Short mmCIF file of C-alpha atoms in Angstrom, two decimals:
data_model
loop_
_atom_site.label_atom_id
_atom_site.label_comp_id
_atom_site.label_asym_id
_atom_site.label_seq_id
_atom_site.Cartn_x
_atom_site.Cartn_y
_atom_site.Cartn_z
CA MET C 1 -5.64 35.88 23.31
CA LEU C 2 -4.82 34.24 20.17
CA LYS C 3 -2.79 31.94 21.42
CA LEU C 4 -5.65 30.62 24.10
CA ILE C 5 -7.82 30.54 20.73
CA GLY C 6 -5.37 28.60 19.04
CA SER C 7 -4.98 26.11 21.78
CA LEU C 8 -8.45 25.46 22.24
CA LEU C 9 -8.75 24.83 18.28
CA VAL C 10 -5.80 22.17 18.52
CA LEU C 11 -7.09 20.70 21.54
CA LEU C 12 -10.77 20.34 19.71
CA VAL C 13 -9.95 19.03 16.95
CA SER C 14 -7.37 16.27 18.45
CA SER C 15 -10.25 14.98 20.65
CA TYR C 16 -12.55 15.07 18.14
CA ILE C 17 -10.15 12.78 16.26
CA GLY C 18 -9.62 10.56 19.32
CA PHE C 19 -13.44 10.06 19.50
CA ASN C 20 -13.77 9.59 15.83
CA MET C 21 -11.35 6.57 16.02
CA ALA C 22 -12.93 5.57 19.25
CA SER C 23 -16.19 5.46 17.58
CA ARG C 24 -14.83 3.52 14.37
CA CYS C 25 -13.46 1.19 16.66
CA GLN C 26 -16.90 0.50 18.24
CA GLU C 27 -18.82 0.41 15.05
CA ARG C 28 -16.71 -2.53 13.54
CA PRO C 29 -17.94 -5.29 15.72
CA ARG C 30 -21.77 -4.13 15.04
CA GLN C 31 -21.21 -4.38 11.45
CA LEU C 32 -19.51 -7.63 11.49
CA ARG C 33 -22.87 -8.79 13.88
CA GLN C 34 -25.01 -7.35 10.95
CA ILE C 35 -23.04 -8.74 8.64
CA ILE C 36 -23.39 -12.30 10.07
CA THR C 37 -27.37 -11.89 10.59
CA CYS C 38 -27.55 -11.04 6.65
CA VAL C 39 -25.69 -13.89 5.99
CA GLY C 40 -27.55 -16.21 8.32
CA SER C 41 -31.05 -14.91 7.01
CA LEU C 42 -29.75 -15.15 3.15
CA ARG C 43 -28.73 -19.18 4.11
CA SER C 44 -32.69 -19.48 5.34
CA HIS C 45 -33.72 -17.50 2.07
CA ILE C 46 -31.55 -19.65 -0.38
CA ILE C 47 -32.81 -23.19 1.58
CA TYR C 48 -35.61 -22.66 2.82
CA SER C 49 -37.88 -20.49 0.54
CA CYS C 50 -35.61 -21.09 -2.53
CA LEU C 51 -35.71 -17.25 -3.61
CA PRO C 52 -33.69 -15.76 -6.79
CA LEU C 53 -30.35 -14.18 -5.50
CA HIS C 54 -31.00 -10.99 -5.53
CA GLU C 55 -34.36 -11.34 -3.77
CA ALA C 56 -33.03 -13.17 -1.05
CA ILE C 57 -30.17 -10.74 -0.97
CA ALA C 58 -32.59 -8.22 -0.82
CA ASN C 59 -35.06 -9.85 1.80
CA SER C 60 -32.03 -10.73 3.91
CA THR C 61 -31.57 -7.18 5.11
CA ASN C 62 -35.02 -7.13 6.89
CA GLY C 63 -34.79 -5.35 9.88
CA ILE C 64 -31.10 -4.13 9.92
CA TYR C 65 -30.51 -0.74 9.19
CA GLY C 66 -27.32 1.27 8.60
CA PRO C 67 -24.26 0.93 6.15
CA VAL C 68 -24.47 -2.92 5.93
CA ALA C 69 -28.06 -3.19 5.18
CA GLU C 70 -27.61 -0.45 2.35
CA PHE C 71 -24.59 -2.56 1.60
CA PHE C 72 -26.89 -5.74 1.08
CA GLN C 73 -29.44 -3.66 -0.86
CA GLN C 74 -27.00 -2.42 -3.39
CA VAL C 75 -25.45 -5.75 -4.16
CA ALA C 76 -29.27 -6.99 -4.69
CA ASN C 77 -30.17 -4.05 -7.02
CA SER C 78 -27.11 -4.50 -9.03
CA LEU C 79 -27.69 -7.83 -9.38
CA GLU C 80 -31.16 -7.42 -10.39
CA LYS C 81 -30.18 -4.53 -13.24
CA ASN C 82 -27.05 -5.96 -14.23
CA ALA C 83 -27.62 -9.71 -15.10
CA SER C 84 -24.26 -9.75 -16.99
CA LEU C 85 -21.93 -9.53 -13.79
CA THR C 86 -21.17 -11.97 -11.29
CA PRO C 87 -22.03 -11.94 -7.94
CA GLN C 88 -18.26 -11.52 -7.03
CA GLU C 89 -17.63 -8.70 -9.46
CA ILE C 90 -20.87 -6.59 -7.96
CA ILE C 91 -19.58 -7.40 -4.40
CA LYS C 92 -15.86 -5.85 -5.47
CA LYS C 93 -17.45 -2.73 -7.14
CA VAL C 94 -20.06 -1.97 -4.19
CA LEU C 95 -17.35 -2.71 -2.01
CA SER C 96 -15.16 -0.14 -3.75
CA GLU C 97 -18.01 2.38 -3.64
CA MET C 98 -18.98 1.91 0.15
CA GLU C 99 -15.29 2.19 0.99
CA GLY C 100 -16.10 4.97 3.58
CA SER C 101 -18.93 4.04 5.34
CA LEU C 102 -18.47 0.02 6.03
CA ILE C 103 -15.53 -0.11 8.65
CA LEU C 104 -14.08 -3.46 7.55
CA LYS C 105 -10.45 -4.84 6.97
CA ARG C 106 -8.75 -6.78 4.78
CA PRO C 107 -9.85 -10.46 5.72
CA GLU C 108 -13.60 -9.52 6.06
CA ILE C 109 -13.46 -7.89 2.59
CA GLU C 110 -11.87 -10.74 1.14
CA VAL C 111 -14.49 -13.16 2.93
CA LEU C 112 -16.80 -11.27 1.14
CA TYR C 113 -15.21 -11.63 -2.09
CA VAL C 114 -15.22 -15.64 -1.87
CA LEU C 115 -18.74 -15.43 -0.81
CA GLY C 116 -19.59 -13.62 -3.91
CA GLY C 117 -17.48 -15.86 -5.69
CA ASN C 118 -19.56 -19.11 -4.39
CA LEU C 119 -23.13 -17.60 -4.38
CA GLY C 120 -25.36 -19.11 -7.36
CA VAL C 121 -22.85 -21.75 -8.79
CA MET C 122 -23.68 -24.84 -6.44
CA ASN C 123 -26.88 -26.49 -5.43
CA CYS C 124 -28.62 -25.86 -1.99
CA LYS C 125 -26.99 -28.10 0.12
CA GLU C 126 -23.50 -26.99 -0.80
CA GLN C 127 -24.39 -23.58 -0.39
CA GLU C 128 -25.65 -24.30 2.80
CA LYS C 129 -22.04 -25.67 3.86
CA TYR C 130 -20.36 -23.01 2.32
CA LEU C 131 -22.36 -20.25 4.15
CA SER C 132 -22.25 -21.74 7.42
CA LEU C 133 -18.29 -21.96 6.83
CA VAL C 134 -18.59 -17.96 5.80
CA ILE C 135 -20.62 -17.37 9.12
CA GLU C 136 -18.41 -19.31 11.30
CA GLN C 137 -15.16 -17.32 9.81
CA LEU C 138 -17.28 -13.82 10.42
CA GLU C 139 -17.85 -14.86 13.74
CA ARG C 140 -14.52 -15.42 14.65
CA PHE C 141 -13.53 -12.29 12.92
CA GLU C 142 -16.07 -10.60 15.17
CA ASN C 143 -14.73 -12.13 18.57
CA GLU C 144 -11.77 -10.67 17.59
CA ALA C 145 -13.01 -7.19 16.80
CA THR C 146 -14.74 -7.35 19.89
CA ARG C 147 -11.69 -7.91 21.93
CA LEU C 148 -9.58 -5.00 20.09
CA ARG C 149 -12.84 -2.36 20.84
CA ASP C 150 -12.62 -3.49 24.26
CA LEU C 151 -8.89 -2.66 24.40
CA ASN C 152 -8.70 0.45 21.98
CA THR C 153 -11.68 2.26 22.18
CA LYS C 154 -10.73 4.29 25.85
CA MET C 155 -6.95 4.47 24.55
CA TYR C 156 -8.13 6.27 21.70
CA ARG C 157 -9.81 8.94 23.57
CA TYR C 158 -6.77 9.23 26.07
CA LEU C 159 -4.45 9.64 23.14
CA GLY C 160 -6.65 12.19 21.41
CA ILE C 161 -7.08 14.50 24.69
CA CYS C 162 -3.54 14.09 25.83
CA GLY C 163 -1.91 14.53 22.47
CA GLY C 164 -3.92 17.60 22.10
CA LEU C 165 -2.67 18.86 25.14
CA ALA C 166 0.80 17.65 24.60
CA ILE C 167 0.84 19.51 21.14
CA VAL C 168 -0.24 22.73 23.34
CA ILE C 169 2.25 22.46 25.55
CA ILE C 170 5.07 21.87 23.71
CA LEU C 171 4.15 24.77 21.35
CA VAL C 172 2.82 27.64 23.78
CA MET F 1 13.28 32.19 31.47
CA GLY F 2 11.18 31.73 34.61
CA LEU F 3 8.84 29.44 36.21
CA ASP F 4 6.61 28.57 33.25
CA ILE F 5 9.53 26.31 31.81
CA LEU F 6 9.00 24.41 34.91
CA PHE F 7 5.41 24.03 34.36
CA LYS F 8 6.16 22.87 31.00
CA ILE F 9 8.35 20.32 32.07
CA ALA F 10 5.72 19.20 34.86
CA GLY F 11 2.89 19.33 32.14
CA VAL F 12 4.80 17.21 29.73
CA GLY F 13 5.72 14.44 32.59
CA ILE F 14 1.96 14.30 33.62
CA LEU F 15 0.96 14.04 30.23
CA VAL F 16 3.60 11.39 29.27
CA SER F 17 2.31 9.11 32.26
CA VAL F 18 -0.66 9.06 31.22
CA PHE F 19 0.12 8.19 27.59
CA HIS F 20 2.16 5.40 29.48
CA THR F 21 -0.65 3.97 31.34
CA ALA F 22 -3.37 4.32 28.65
CA LEU F 23 -1.07 2.57 25.90
CA LYS F 24 -0.18 0.02 28.30
CA GLN F 25 -3.65 -1.08 29.11
CA ALA F 26 -4.30 -1.30 25.44
CA GLY F 27 -1.66 -3.71 25.05
CA LYS F 28 0.85 -1.74 23.47
CA GLU F 29 3.73 -1.98 26.03
CA ASP F 30 6.35 -0.87 22.89
CA MET F 31 4.77 2.29 21.94
CA ALA F 32 4.34 3.13 25.38
CA HIS F 33 7.86 3.00 26.07
CA LEU F 34 8.48 4.84 22.60
CA CYS F 35 6.37 7.56 24.09
CA THR F 36 8.15 7.89 27.43
CA LEU F 37 11.44 8.02 25.25
CA ALA F 38 9.66 10.67 23.08
CA GLY F 39 8.77 12.77 26.03
CA PHE F 40 12.10 12.71 27.72
CA THR F 41 13.65 13.74 24.35
CA VAL F 42 11.65 16.82 24.10
CA VAL F 43 11.90 17.74 27.81
CA LEU F 44 15.95 17.26 27.43
CA LEU F 45 15.90 19.54 24.13
CA TRP F 46 14.51 22.37 26.28
CA VAL F 47 16.93 21.56 29.51
CA VAL F 48 19.85 21.45 27.30
CA GLN F 49 19.30 24.86 26.29
CA LEU F 50 19.38 25.82 29.47
CA LEU F 51 22.38 24.11 30.28
CA GLY F 52 24.02 25.66 27.72
CA LYS F 53 22.85 29.29 28.81
CA LEU F 54 24.04 28.28 32.25
CA PHE F 55 27.39 27.33 30.80
CA ASN F 56 27.85 30.50 29.04
CA THR F 57 26.79 32.72 32.13
CA VAL F 58 29.50 31.14 34.10
CA GLN F 59 31.86 31.47 31.55
CA ASP F 60 31.01 35.27 31.47
CA VAL F 61 31.29 35.29 35.25
CA PHE F 62 34.61 33.84 35.92
CA LYS F 63 36.19 35.49 32.75
CA LEU F 64 36.96 31.94 31.44
CA PHE F 65 37.62 32.13 27.83
#
């Protein structure tokens, strides 16, 4: 009886881990897409409405929900409150605060840092060029993430369930 | 001893084949081979113990010392 309960628990936990990793895998391209939307909208806000940076960032999240919207909102709030910090420092701080909910890897985080370093230090035209470049880079990452999602989602599920079964068979 | 070890080995075999297919589909062929090797090793550990028992029995039966 005890063995049965133990093996069921092992099976449940390993399946949970597998499904969790699969969902993280699915979440990443979605978040990248949202970031691209936000940066595109930020570009429009900078070029056409010429808003101050924190307002432009806050407005760029319109219609987007979830961790990405929260990230941009927090950046906007901190920009408004701490005038002494540069956008890069603020993005760094917010990224480290939201490490758990934003599923981003090293290259995307680097692009976001560099984005912070170049925000608000050039004129509109240069910013437009630069933001287009950032969007292009992020789109490349998104394609890569989509490819990885298609490959890995199923694998993580199978591995989770079968790994649990293997542990149960080996231990019992 | 009994039939349960046979069923265990069969179960590991089925699972390893599923692992292999899943990993191969995801493009991780090296991991798939590693997985097969790991399964093989685990089964070999069980079988080696049984073989040791078998040899001991043979020694006992024929009084080979």
